[in-house]
Amino acid sequence: MNPTPPTSLLYRLWTSAELAIRGLQALQPAAQLLARWFIAGVFFRSGLTKIADWETTVDLFTYEYQVPLLSPHIAAALGTSAELVLPAMILFGLGGRFAAAGLSIVNVVAVISVEDMPIPALQQHIFWASVLAGLLLWGPGRWSMDQVLWPRLRQRLFGASSMPASVTVARPSDSENRLSAP
């Protein structure tokens, strides 16, 4: 089969698509930062609301949120602590996947704990879960503390030669940035 000549319409469309995809890939760190900023704001504001009136928070965990296996006081303390600490970690991309996993648990417990959750509230929790799933699966991105600290910490703890050949830290090289087949 003969290759398509560089002057053909197909070739121009193909190269235009590659250029567009490279442009979108260049926006990934910004998109991950915006996702971290958004989800951190949601949970951090919730934590601030809880500490603003602790007595009401404990009452909510006693009568409204039926958290399984935990006393209302412990559930309130753990939930509020998670809503204040984990968003800060996500925002800075420090332990980003760990923080996303933790906030996912908080989100699931919130859904399970509220009886008769209105559909719009449930949809909001599902949206938050999808943002958290993206951060959990793809990490906090290149513009994160994890990208700076994690490789240095690993090298300091285990030495440069201790990394198995099959494991790589997410740092795209020039060859990985080129368009590859989906």
Short mmCIF file of C-alpha atoms in Angstrom, two decimals:
data_model
loop_
_atom_site.label_atom_id
_atom_site.label_comp_id
_atom_site.label_asym_id
_atom_site.label_seq_id
_atom_site.Cartn_x
_atom_site.Cartn_y
_atom_site.Cartn_z
CA MET A 1 0.00 0.00 0.00
CA ASN A 2 1.35 3.42 -0.93
CA PRO A 3 1.71 6.06 1.78
CA THR A 4 -0.55 9.08 1.56
CA PRO A 5 1.30 12.03 0.01
CA PRO A 6 1.97 15.00 2.39
CA THR A 7 -0.16 17.27 0.23
CA SER A 8 -3.34 15.20 0.48
CA LEU A 9 -6.39 16.26 2.43
CA LEU A 10 -6.14 13.18 4.66
CA TYR A 11 -2.54 14.04 5.57
CA ARG A 12 -3.43 17.65 6.42
CA LEU A 13 -6.40 16.53 8.55
CA TRP A 14 -4.25 13.95 10.30
CA THR A 15 -1.46 16.39 11.15
CA SER A 16 -4.01 19.01 12.26
CA ALA A 17 -5.55 16.46 14.61
CA GLU A 18 -2.12 15.58 16.00
CA LEU A 19 -1.41 19.26 16.60
CA ALA A 20 -4.75 19.72 18.37
CA ILE A 21 -4.14 16.66 20.57
CA ARG A 22 -0.67 17.95 21.53
CA GLY A 23 -2.27 21.28 22.46
CA LEU A 24 -4.84 19.52 24.63
CA GLN A 25 -2.10 17.43 26.27
CA ALA A 26 -0.26 20.64 27.12
CA LEU A 27 -3.37 21.78 29.01
CA GLN A 28 -3.51 18.67 31.23
CA PRO A 29 -1.48 20.12 34.13
CA ALA A 30 -3.73 23.19 34.22
CA ALA A 31 -6.85 21.02 34.13
CA GLN A 32 -5.54 18.85 36.98
CA LEU A 33 -4.73 21.96 39.01
CA LEU A 34 -8.24 23.33 38.42
CA ALA A 35 -9.77 20.00 39.44
CA ARG A 36 -7.68 19.98 42.62
CA TRP A 37 -8.64 23.59 43.40
CA PHE A 38 -12.35 22.91 42.81
CA ILE A 39 -12.62 19.72 44.87
CA ALA A 40 -10.45 21.11 47.67
CA GLY A 41 -12.75 24.13 47.94
CA VAL A 42 -15.87 21.98 48.16
CA PHE A 43 -14.63 19.83 51.02
CA PHE A 44 -12.65 22.54 52.86
CA ARG A 45 -15.70 24.84 53.01
CA SER A 46 -17.70 21.94 54.41
CA GLY A 47 -15.07 21.40 57.11
CA LEU A 48 -15.03 25.11 57.97
CA THR A 49 -18.82 25.04 58.36
CA LYS A 50 -18.53 22.11 60.75
CA ILE A 51 -15.92 23.72 63.03
CA ALA A 52 -17.80 27.03 63.07
CA ASP A 53 -20.48 25.47 65.29
CA TRP A 54 -19.21 22.25 66.80
CA GLU A 55 -22.32 21.59 68.90
CA THR A 56 -24.53 21.67 65.81
CA THR A 57 -22.05 19.43 63.98
CA VAL A 58 -22.21 16.80 66.72
CA ASP A 59 -26.02 17.06 66.70
CA LEU A 60 -26.02 16.49 62.93
CA PHE A 61 -23.85 13.40 63.33
CA THR A 62 -26.12 12.22 66.14
CA TYR A 63 -29.51 12.68 64.51
CA GLU A 64 -29.11 13.32 60.77
CA TYR A 65 -25.96 11.48 59.56
CA GLN A 66 -26.15 7.84 60.52
CA VAL A 67 -22.48 6.91 60.15
CA PRO A 68 -22.15 3.14 60.55
CA LEU A 69 -19.84 1.68 63.22
CA LEU A 70 -18.77 5.02 64.76
CA SER A 71 -20.11 7.10 67.62
CA PRO A 72 -21.39 10.53 66.54
CA HIS A 73 -18.53 12.34 68.34
CA ILE A 74 -15.83 10.23 66.68
CA ALA A 75 -17.53 10.42 63.27
CA ALA A 76 -17.81 14.22 63.58
CA ALA A 77 -14.16 14.59 64.58
CA LEU A 78 -12.86 12.26 61.86
CA GLY A 79 -15.08 13.69 59.14
CA THR A 80 -14.26 17.29 60.01
CA SER A 81 -10.53 16.57 60.27
CA ALA A 82 -10.57 14.85 56.90
CA GLU A 83 -12.48 17.76 55.35
CA LEU A 84 -9.85 20.21 56.58
CA VAL A 85 -6.58 18.31 56.07
CA LEU A 86 -7.16 16.30 52.88
CA PRO A 87 -8.31 19.27 50.75
CA ALA A 88 -5.12 21.16 51.62
CA MET A 89 -3.10 18.12 50.55
CA ILE A 90 -5.05 17.86 47.30
CA LEU A 91 -4.73 21.57 46.56
CA PHE A 92 -0.94 21.45 46.81
CA GLY A 93 -0.71 18.00 45.23
CA LEU A 94 1.03 16.62 48.31
CA GLY A 95 0.11 12.96 48.64
CA GLY A 96 -2.45 13.73 45.95
CA ARG A 97 -3.66 10.19 45.31
CA PHE A 98 -3.82 9.42 49.04
CA ALA A 99 -5.85 12.60 49.63
CA ALA A 100 -8.17 11.82 46.70
CA ALA A 101 -8.75 8.32 48.09
CA GLY A 102 -9.47 9.77 51.55
CA LEU A 103 -11.94 12.33 50.24
CA SER A 104 -13.58 9.60 48.16
CA ILE A 105 -14.20 7.68 51.37
CA VAL A 106 -15.61 10.82 53.03
CA ASN A 107 -17.86 11.33 50.00
CA VAL A 108 -19.14 7.73 50.01
CA VAL A 109 -19.76 7.81 53.77
CA ALA A 110 -21.71 11.06 53.33
CA VAL A 111 -23.95 9.44 50.72
CA ILE A 112 -24.46 6.29 52.77
CA SER A 113 -25.10 8.23 55.98
CA VAL A 114 -27.87 10.53 54.80
CA GLU A 115 -31.25 8.87 54.51
CA ASP A 116 -33.46 10.07 51.67
CA MET A 117 -30.79 12.22 50.05
CA PRO A 118 -32.44 14.47 47.45
CA ILE A 119 -31.57 13.59 43.85
CA PRO A 120 -29.75 16.93 43.16
CA ALA A 121 -27.54 16.38 46.22
CA LEU A 122 -26.80 12.81 45.13
CA GLN A 123 -25.89 14.04 41.65
CA GLN A 124 -23.51 16.56 43.20
CA HIS A 125 -21.81 13.79 45.20
CA ILE A 126 -21.52 11.69 42.03
CA PHE A 127 -19.87 14.61 40.23
CA TRP A 128 -17.43 15.09 43.11
CA ALA A 129 -16.70 11.35 43.00
CA SER A 130 -15.86 11.58 39.30
CA VAL A 131 -13.42 14.47 39.91
CA LEU A 132 -11.83 12.53 42.77
CA ALA A 133 -11.62 9.39 40.60
CA GLY A 134 -9.76 11.36 37.95
CA LEU A 135 -7.28 12.65 40.52
CA LEU A 136 -6.91 9.17 41.98
CA LEU A 137 -6.33 7.52 38.61
CA TRP A 138 -4.16 10.14 36.88
CA GLY A 139 -2.62 11.81 39.92
CA PRO A 140 -2.37 15.46 40.84
CA GLY A 141 -0.40 16.35 37.71
CA ARG A 142 2.94 17.92 36.84
CA TRP A 143 2.14 21.11 38.75
CA SER A 144 2.10 19.41 42.14
CA MET A 145 4.34 18.89 45.14
CA ASP A 146 4.29 15.14 44.44
CA GLN A 147 6.18 15.69 41.18
CA VAL A 148 8.93 17.53 43.01
CA LEU A 149 9.16 15.66 46.28
CA TRP A 150 8.25 12.04 45.49
CA PRO A 151 11.26 11.19 43.24
CA ARG A 152 13.65 12.91 45.67
CA LEU A 153 12.18 11.10 48.66
CA ARG A 154 12.39 7.75 46.89
CA GLN A 155 16.00 8.39 45.90
CA ARG A 156 16.91 9.50 49.43
CA LEU A 157 15.25 6.48 51.05
CA PHE A 158 16.22 3.77 48.59
CA GLY A 159 18.99 5.15 46.37
CA ALA A 160 18.92 5.89 42.66
CA SER A 161 19.43 2.29 41.53
CA SER A 162 16.61 0.78 43.60
CA MET A 163 13.76 1.52 41.18
CA PRO A 164 12.58 -1.59 39.31
CA ALA A 165 12.76 -1.33 35.53
CA SER A 166 8.99 -1.78 35.19
CA VAL A 167 8.17 1.14 37.52
CA THR A 168 8.50 4.73 36.38
CA VAL A 169 7.60 7.96 38.10
CA ALA A 170 5.14 9.97 36.00
CA ARG A 171 7.50 12.37 34.22
CA PRO A 172 6.74 12.37 30.52
CA SER A 173 9.77 12.46 28.27
CA ASP A 174 9.81 14.02 24.83
CA SER A 175 9.13 10.65 23.20
CA GLU A 176 6.10 10.07 25.48
CA ASN A 177 4.68 13.48 24.57
CA ARG A 178 4.45 12.51 20.92
CA LEU A 179 1.06 11.38 19.72
CA SER A 180 0.48 7.69 20.15
CA ALA A 181 -2.39 5.55 19.01
CA PRO A 182 -5.35 5.48 21.42
#
